[in-house]
Amino acid sequence: MTTPTHFTPVPLDKAYRLLNHGPTVLVSAAHAGQRNVMAAAWACALDFAPPKVTVVLDKATRTRELVEASGHFALQLPTVPMAALTEAIGTESAHTHPDKLQRHAVPLFDAPQLPGITTEQSPPLVQGCAAWLVCRVIPEPHNQQAYDLFIGEVVAAWADERVFRNGHWEFDSAPDDLRTLHYVAGGQFYATGASIKV
């Protein structure tokens, strides 16, 4: 698959801003020729330098198994047109639906080659998102087992330049279909709204 047209690198010192507004994320991982993507509502920025994130990955998910095996994952910010896809791949498990990525026609592409990450470990990225962060797992076995909480160091980040430029979200001037999603429960999402500057 080809890289999206507006896929632009984000300096790592601004990567935390990609998650700072609390969006729903798509989590992807790959290992031993297998790939998967799931939705997660519990992800956030953790630190600035180096940039770190957290995400909760239930023990029952196939994606978590791939994250643990590869030591890497990607967080992506789905947009308004992706709400149904996000709900579907967040509801269905690859354990019971091994073909879920094909059944839902999840549009994947490969990240640029990154130092220290083999092609086998490199998580697939999902087209149509507003931002992408590739992360290396910082092992915290107690947190992972007790709380399903994973910490990742962001090693690369990109955003759609139409909605994130110069280290800032530009939702007010971007097309509405580039607004990110916020999951509240029961299949209901809200889109990021208008900004209020103080």
CSV table of C-alpha atoms in Angstrom, one decimal:
chain,number,residue,atom,x,y,z
A,1,MET,CA,0.0,0.0,0.0
A,2,THR,CA,1.1,3.5,-0.7
A,3,THR,CA,1.7,6.2,1.9
A,4,PRO,CA,-1.2,8.8,2.1
A,5,THR,CA,-0.6,12.1,0.3
A,6,HIS,CA,-0.8,14.3,3.4
A,7,PHE,CA,1.4,12.0,5.7
A,8,THR,CA,3.8,14.5,7.2
A,9,PRO,CA,6.5,13.9,9.9
A,10,VAL,CA,5.8,15.5,13.3
A,11,PRO,CA,8.8,16.5,15.5
A,12,LEU,CA,9.0,14.2,18.5
A,13,ASP,CA,8.9,17.1,20.9
A,14,LYS,CA,5.4,17.9,19.6
A,15,ALA,CA,4.2,14.2,19.4
A,16,TYR,CA,2.3,14.4,22.7
A,17,ARG,CA,0.0,17.0,21.2
A,18,LEU,CA,-1.4,14.4,18.9
A,19,LEU,CA,-3.0,12.7,21.9
A,20,ASN,CA,-3.5,15.6,24.2
A,21,HIS,CA,-7.2,16.2,23.2
A,22,GLY,CA,-8.2,12.6,24.3
A,23,PRO,CA,-9.2,10.9,21.0
A,24,THR,CA,-10.2,7.3,20.5
A,25,VAL,CA,-7.2,5.5,18.9
A,26,LEU,CA,-6.7,2.5,16.7
A,27,VAL,CA,-3.9,0.3,18.0
A,28,SER,CA,-2.0,-1.8,15.5
A,29,ALA,CA,0.8,-4.4,15.8
A,30,ALA,CA,2.5,-7.1,13.8
A,31,HIS,CA,4.6,-10.1,14.5
A,32,ALA,CA,5.7,-13.3,12.6
A,33,GLY,CA,3.7,-12.3,9.5
A,34,GLN,CA,0.5,-11.6,11.4
A,35,ARG,CA,-1.1,-8.1,11.7
A,36,ASN,CA,-4.0,-6.7,13.7
A,37,VAL,CA,-5.8,-3.5,14.5
A,38,MET,CA,-8.2,-2.8,17.4
A,39,ALA,CA,-9.8,0.3,18.8
A,40,ALA,CA,-9.0,1.7,22.2
A,41,ALA,CA,-10.6,4.5,24.1
A,42,TRP,CA,-8.1,4.6,27.0
A,43,ALA,CA,-4.9,6.1,25.6
A,44,CYS,CA,-3.0,9.3,26.6
A,45,ALA,CA,0.3,11.2,26.5
A,46,LEU,CA,2.6,10.4,29.5
A,47,ASP,CA,5.8,12.3,29.0
A,48,PHE,CA,7.5,14.9,26.8
A,49,ALA,CA,11.2,13.9,26.4
A,50,PRO,CA,11.4,11.3,25.2
A,51,PRO,CA,7.8,11.3,24.3
A,52,LYS,CA,5.8,8.5,26.0
A,53,VAL,CA,2.2,7.3,25.8
A,54,THR,CA,0.0,4.8,27.6
A,55,VAL,CA,-2.7,2.6,26.3
A,56,VAL,CA,-4.9,-0.1,27.9
A,57,LEU,CA,-4.9,-3.4,26.0
A,58,ASP,CA,-7.1,-6.2,27.4
A,59,LYS,CA,-5.5,-9.6,27.9
A,60,ALA,CA,-8.1,-11.2,25.6
A,61,THR,CA,-7.1,-9.2,22.5
A,62,ARG,CA,-5.0,-10.5,19.6
A,63,THR,CA,-3.4,-7.1,19.2
A,64,ARG,CA,-2.0,-7.3,22.8
A,65,GLU,CA,-0.4,-10.6,22.0
A,66,LEU,CA,1.3,-9.1,18.9
A,67,VAL,CA,2.4,-6.1,20.9
A,68,GLU,CA,4.0,-8.3,23.6
A,69,ALA,CA,5.7,-10.5,21.0
A,70,SER,CA,7.1,-7.6,18.8
A,71,GLY,CA,7.7,-5.0,21.5
A,72,HIS,CA,6.1,-2.3,19.3
A,73,PHE,CA,2.7,-0.8,18.5
A,74,ALA,CA,1.2,2.1,16.6
A,75,LEU,CA,-1.5,4.5,17.8
A,76,GLN,CA,-3.6,6.1,15.1
A,77,LEU,CA,-6.3,8.8,15.4
A,78,PRO,CA,-9.4,7.8,13.3
A,79,THR,CA,-11.5,10.5,11.7
A,80,VAL,CA,-15.3,11.0,11.4
A,81,PRO,CA,-15.8,8.9,8.3
A,82,MET,CA,-14.1,6.0,10.1
A,83,ALA,CA,-16.6,5.8,13.0
A,84,ALA,CA,-18.3,2.6,11.8
A,85,LEU,CA,-15.0,1.0,11.0
A,86,THR,CA,-13.6,2.0,14.4
A,87,GLU,CA,-16.6,0.5,16.2
A,88,ALA,CA,-16.5,-2.7,14.1
A,89,ILE,CA,-12.8,-3.5,14.6
A,90,GLY,CA,-13.0,-2.5,18.3
A,91,THR,CA,-16.0,-4.8,18.9
A,92,GLU,CA,-14.8,-7.9,16.9
A,93,SER,CA,-11.8,-9.9,18.1
A,94,ALA,CA,-9.3,-11.4,15.7
A,95,HIS,CA,-9.5,-14.5,17.9
A,96,THR,CA,-13.1,-15.2,16.8
A,97,HIS,CA,-12.8,-13.3,13.5
A,98,PRO,CA,-9.3,-13.9,12.2
A,99,ASP,CA,-10.2,-12.2,8.9
A,100,LYS,CA,-11.7,-9.1,10.5
A,101,LEU,CA,-9.2,-6.7,8.7
A,102,GLN,CA,-10.2,-8.2,5.3
A,103,ARG,CA,-14.0,-8.3,6.2
A,104,HIS,CA,-14.0,-4.7,7.1
A,105,ALA,CA,-11.6,-3.7,4.3
A,106,VAL,CA,-9.2,-1.9,6.8
A,107,PRO,CA,-6.9,0.2,4.5
A,108,LEU,CA,-3.4,-0.5,5.7
A,109,PHE,CA,-0.1,0.9,4.7
A,110,ASP,CA,3.5,0.4,5.8
A,111,ALA,CA,5.3,3.0,7.9
A,112,PRO,CA,8.7,4.3,6.6
A,113,GLN,CA,11.5,2.0,7.7
A,114,LEU,CA,12.6,3.0,11.2
A,115,PRO,CA,15.9,2.3,12.9
A,116,GLY,CA,15.8,-0.6,15.4
A,117,ILE,CA,12.5,-1.9,14.1
A,118,THR,CA,12.5,-4.9,11.7
A,119,THR,CA,9.9,-5.2,8.9
A,120,GLU,CA,8.4,-8.1,10.9
A,121,GLN,CA,8.0,-5.9,14.0
A,122,SER,CA,6.8,-2.7,12.2
A,123,PRO,CA,3.1,-2.2,13.0
A,124,PRO,CA,0.8,-1.5,10.0
A,125,LEU,CA,-0.7,1.9,9.8
A,126,VAL,CA,-4.3,2.7,8.9
A,127,GLN,CA,-5.2,5.1,6.0
A,128,GLY,CA,-7.7,7.9,6.6
A,129,CYS,CA,-6.4,8.7,10.1
A,130,ALA,CA,-5.5,12.2,11.3
A,131,ALA,CA,-2.2,11.1,13.0
A,132,TRP,CA,0.0,8.1,13.5
A,133,LEU,CA,2.5,7.4,16.3
A,134,VAL,CA,4.8,4.4,16.3
A,135,CYS,CA,5.9,3.3,19.8
A,136,ARG,CA,8.4,1.0,21.4
A,137,VAL,CA,7.1,-0.8,24.5
A,138,ILE,CA,8.8,0.2,27.7
A,139,PRO,CA,8.3,-3.1,29.7
A,140,GLU,CA,6.4,-2.7,32.9
A,141,PRO,CA,5.4,-6.3,33.7
A,142,HIS,CA,3.4,-5.5,36.8
A,143,ASN,CA,1.3,-2.7,35.2
A,144,GLN,CA,0.8,-4.9,32.1
A,145,GLN,CA,-0.5,-7.9,34.1
A,146,ALA,CA,-2.3,-6.1,36.9
A,147,TYR,CA,-3.9,-3.2,34.9
A,148,ASP,CA,-3.5,-4.1,31.2
A,149,LEU,CA,-1.5,-0.8,31.0
A,150,PHE,CA,1.2,-0.5,28.4
A,151,ILE,CA,3.7,2.3,28.2
A,152,GLY,CA,5.3,3.2,24.9
A,153,GLU,CA,8.1,5.5,23.8
A,154,VAL,CA,7.1,7.3,20.6
A,155,VAL,CA,9.9,6.7,18.1
A,156,ALA,CA,8.2,8.3,15.1
A,157,ALA,CA,5.1,10.4,14.5
A,158,TRP,CA,3.2,11.7,11.5
A,159,ALA,CA,0.0,13.7,11.0
A,160,ASP,CA,-2.2,14.8,8.1
A,161,GLU,CA,-0.9,18.2,7.4
A,162,ARG,CA,-4.4,19.5,6.6
A,163,VAL,CA,-5.4,19.2,10.2
A,164,PHE,CA,-2.1,19.3,12.2
A,165,ARG,CA,0.6,21.8,11.3
A,166,ASN,CA,3.5,23.5,13.0
A,167,GLY,CA,2.9,21.4,16.2
A,168,HIS,CA,-0.8,22.4,16.5
A,169,TRP,CA,-4.2,21.0,15.7
A,170,GLU,CA,-6.1,23.1,13.1
A,171,PHE,CA,-9.6,21.6,13.4
A,172,ASP,CA,-11.3,25.0,12.8
A,173,SER,CA,-9.7,25.4,9.3
A,174,ALA,CA,-9.6,21.8,8.3
A,175,PRO,CA,-12.4,19.8,6.6
A,176,ASP,CA,-15.0,18.5,9.1
A,177,ASP,CA,-14.3,14.9,8.0
A,178,LEU,CA,-10.7,15.2,9.5
A,179,ARG,CA,-12.1,15.7,13.0
A,180,THR,CA,-11.0,13.0,15.4
A,181,LEU,CA,-13.4,10.7,17.3
A,182,HIS,CA,-14.1,10.5,21.0
A,183,TYR,CA,-15.9,7.3,22.2
A,184,VAL,CA,-18.5,7.6,25.1
A,185,ALA,CA,-20.1,4.1,25.1
A,186,GLY,CA,-22.7,2.0,23.4
A,187,GLY,CA,-21.5,2.7,19.8
A,188,GLN,CA,-21.7,6.5,20.3
A,189,PHE,CA,-18.8,8.8,19.3
A,190,TYR,CA,-18.4,12.6,19.4
A,191,ALA,CA,-16.2,14.5,16.9
A,192,THR,CA,-13.7,17.0,18.1
A,193,GLY,CA,-15.5,20.4,18.3
A,194,ALA,CA,-14.6,24.0,17.9
A,195,SER,CA,-11.6,25.5,19.7
A,196,ILE,CA,-11.8,28.1,22.4
A,197,LYS,CA,-8.7,30.2,22.9
A,198,VAL,CA,-8.1,31.8,26.3
